[in-house]
Amino acid sequence: MSNPHVPRSRTLCSSAPSVFKILRCPAAPVCHRILSLCSLAYVTIVPVKPRWPQHLFRYTACLVAAELVAQSYRRIVHVNPTTVALTFLLMVLWVAAYWGFRFSVFLAVLATLAFNYYFLPPIGTLTVADPQNWVALFAFLVTAGIASELADRARRQTADAIQRRRDVERLYSFSQRLLATDNVAELLNAIPAYVCDGFAAKAAAIYLLSSQQVYRTDPKVTWFPLQDLQMVSSRGEPVIDSKRGISLTPLHLGTRTTGAVGIAGPALSRATLEALGSMIGIAIERAGAMEKLSQTEAAHQSENLRAVLLDSVTHELRTPLTGIKAAVTGLLSDYNLDEAQRKELLTVINEETDRLDRLVGEATEMAQLDAHKVELHMAPVDIATVIESAVEESRTVLAQHPLEVRVPASLPKVRVDSDRIAEVLKQLLENAAKYSPPAAPITITAERKGDRIITSVTDHGPGIDDFEQSLVFDKFYRGRDQRYSVQGTGMGLAIAKAIVEAHNGVVGVTSQLGRGSVFSFELPTA
């Protein structure tokens, strides 16, 4: 009984002596040696597990095809022996290109026997009378064998090229996903899933030498023991375990090994594994560098922010303090002040004290909003009621500006903290009055859009350019052209934005230079 683990090509070559004994060929030992070497070379290069039903079908097809060609040329189309030999040779090349070397060798032997039996005299026997025919048979067999090997090699190279192209496409797609984030922790948790998606793997794991941690697609499934990953990291060479169906490769950063990656599923080539390890190692290092750069940039921005805050707060605090100091100095002077003058100085002190209190209150509120420590008292209210409250509290600010309020009576209620939303409106109204010329009208509107209520404050100020529209809600930011001519700390709009977002709303601005601005915020209906 034949061994099922031995390729059929080797069995065929072992029968070569009997074939050449039948042919009585003096070159039989040489041909047998050639075929044996070709067969052994084939088995060494591409060990293929036999699939008996398919192989049996192909061997049978070769046998039938050889017989059909021979009978067709004998009984239907009469041609010379050269045409027959070329036809058989083309068949051998086709089989080698599509089915492989073992089948082409089998067909070559069958074609040699059929060519001798049906087309070389004496016809109907395997005896070769003319010595020249021995040379022809030998040349045909050797040509068919060499051509089969070349065609099979081209087929294997084509398959390898297609596989390499697929691997390159997978690696490219994988590299694009590695660039999706600059956060190291997020990247490490995502890489195993990226590997599974990109290479059709069942599971994957990443091991880092620096942290001694393993990141898996599923923590409950331990395809890759820690000691295996550590071993691959220390050796610095890929390991392919076909029995367990896993592949492991080190993570390389230049000549330094930073960890290992394990893949369970279809076997990958060594080159693909090494490229995968290098890409992951570089991606992790890049994310770490970007994270450090972001932290450095954040620290730099923080320093700049502190400087801006100090300058802004110093300026805003110094102005009322100067007024208070001047009023107190006047009251303490030796000049005889009448009652009206004393009352005027006391009024200055009172107003500037209120201004200081408001500045400190804004700073405190901004800190609380940033820390999410503000408690909201939510209740369904009419937005018209909130607008009316805000307008009433802003009468002094709006004294020089005509105000128009357009709010439909049919608007549904919103579930909000009415005091906080009134504060948002006051900030927007104060901002509109501050940046609009005297007597310029200000308009408040409210409308429904789906399940949201949109409230807008429109002014006729100088407008905001496109660049600054993305910055006006940042803390302490003030317009480039008005920061020195208009008083303010730059916290008002930031406070308004924080309050609206705490209500699951959205705040925004649209503006046109020279025409004015529209500040609006959306709130969900109750």
Short mmCIF file of N, CA, C and O in Angstrom, two decimals, residues 7 9-10 13 33-48 101-102 105 145 149 152-153 156:
data_model
loop_
_atom_site.label_atom_id
_atom_site.label_comp_id
_atom_site.label_asym_id
_atom_site.label_seq_id
_atom_site.Cartn_x
_atom_site.Cartn_y
_atom_site.Cartn_z
N PRO A 7 4.08 12.30 -2.09
CA PRO A 7 3.47 12.85 -3.29
C PRO A 7 3.46 11.83 -4.42
O PRO A 7 4.35 11.00 -4.55
N SER A 9 4.08 12.25 -7.50
CA SER A 9 5.19 12.38 -8.43
C SER A 9 6.33 11.45 -8.07
O SER A 9 7.00 10.91 -8.93
N ARG A 10 6.56 11.22 -6.77
CA ARG A 10 7.64 10.33 -6.36
C ARG A 10 7.29 8.89 -6.71
O ARG A 10 8.14 8.11 -7.13
N CYS A 13 7.95 8.31 -10.41
CA CYS A 13 9.36 8.17 -10.78
C CYS A 13 9.90 6.80 -10.39
O CYS A 13 10.79 6.29 -11.02
N ARG A 33 17.14 8.89 -13.60
CA ARG A 33 17.83 9.80 -12.68
C ARG A 33 17.30 11.23 -12.84
O ARG A 33 17.07 11.95 -11.85
N ILE A 34 17.08 11.66 -14.11
CA ILE A 34 16.57 13.01 -14.36
C ILE A 34 15.21 13.20 -13.73
O ILE A 34 14.94 14.16 -13.02
N LEU A 35 14.32 12.23 -13.98
CA LEU A 35 12.98 12.33 -13.42
C LEU A 35 12.99 12.28 -11.91
O LEU A 35 12.21 12.97 -11.23
N SER A 36 13.85 11.48 -11.32
CA SER A 36 13.94 11.39 -9.86
C SER A 36 14.38 12.71 -9.27
O SER A 36 13.83 13.18 -8.27
N LEU A 37 15.40 13.33 -9.90
CA LEU A 37 15.88 14.61 -9.40
C LEU A 37 14.79 15.68 -9.51
O LEU A 37 14.59 16.48 -8.60
N CYS A 38 14.07 15.68 -10.64
CA CYS A 38 12.99 16.66 -10.81
C CYS A 38 11.92 16.45 -9.76
O CYS A 38 11.42 17.39 -9.14
N SER A 39 11.58 15.18 -9.50
CA SER A 39 10.55 14.89 -8.52
C SER A 39 10.98 15.30 -7.13
O SER A 39 10.23 15.92 -6.38
N LEU A 40 12.22 14.95 -6.76
CA LEU A 40 12.71 15.30 -5.43
C LEU A 40 12.80 16.81 -5.26
O LEU A 40 12.48 17.35 -4.20
N ALA A 41 13.25 17.48 -6.32
CA ALA A 41 13.32 18.94 -6.24
C ALA A 41 11.93 19.53 -6.03
O ALA A 41 11.72 20.44 -5.26
N TYR A 42 10.97 18.95 -6.71
CA TYR A 42 9.60 19.46 -6.57
C TYR A 42 9.08 19.25 -5.16
O TYR A 42 8.50 20.13 -4.55
N VAL A 43 9.33 18.07 -4.62
CA VAL A 43 8.83 17.79 -3.28
C VAL A 43 9.50 18.69 -2.25
O VAL A 43 8.88 19.15 -1.31
N THR A 44 10.79 18.98 -2.45
CA THR A 44 11.49 19.82 -1.49
C THR A 44 11.01 21.27 -1.55
O THR A 44 10.83 21.90 -0.52
N ILE A 45 10.74 21.75 -2.76
CA ILE A 45 10.37 23.16 -2.90
C ILE A 45 8.94 23.40 -2.44
O ILE A 45 8.66 24.31 -1.68
N VAL A 46 8.02 22.58 -2.91
CA VAL A 46 6.61 22.80 -2.59
C VAL A 46 6.00 21.51 -2.06
O VAL A 46 5.49 20.70 -2.82
N PRO A 47 6.12 21.23 -0.79
CA PRO A 47 5.47 20.03 -0.25
C PRO A 47 3.95 20.23 -0.22
O PRO A 47 3.45 21.16 0.40
N VAL A 48 3.24 19.38 -0.96
CA VAL A 48 1.79 19.51 -1.09
C VAL A 48 1.10 18.32 -0.46
O VAL A 48 1.46 17.18 -0.74
N PHE A 101 3.48 20.08 -11.54
CA PHE A 101 4.56 19.30 -12.16
C PHE A 101 4.27 17.81 -12.19
O PHE A 101 4.53 17.12 -13.19
N ARG A 102 3.74 17.25 -11.12
CA ARG A 102 3.55 15.80 -11.04
C ARG A 102 2.60 15.31 -12.13
O ARG A 102 2.83 14.25 -12.73
N VAL A 105 4.37 15.47 -15.61
CA VAL A 105 5.30 14.36 -15.81
C VAL A 105 4.54 13.08 -16.13
O VAL A 105 4.92 12.31 -17.02
N GLY A 145 9.72 17.07 -19.94
CA GLY A 145 10.04 17.21 -18.52
C GLY A 145 10.56 18.60 -18.17
O GLY A 145 10.13 19.21 -17.20
N GLU A 149 8.72 21.50 -15.94
CA GLU A 149 9.33 22.13 -14.78
C GLU A 149 9.31 23.65 -14.90
O GLU A 149 8.98 24.37 -13.94
N ASP A 152 5.70 24.85 -14.51
CA ASP A 152 5.28 24.74 -13.11
C ASP A 152 5.95 25.80 -12.25
O ASP A 152 5.34 26.39 -11.35
N ARG A 153 7.22 26.06 -12.55
CA ARG A 153 7.93 27.10 -11.79
C ARG A 153 7.29 28.46 -12.05
O ARG A 153 7.12 29.26 -11.12
N ARG A 156 4.12 28.63 -10.04
CA ARG A 156 4.38 28.88 -8.62
C ARG A 156 4.82 30.32 -8.39
O ARG A 156 4.40 30.96 -7.42
#
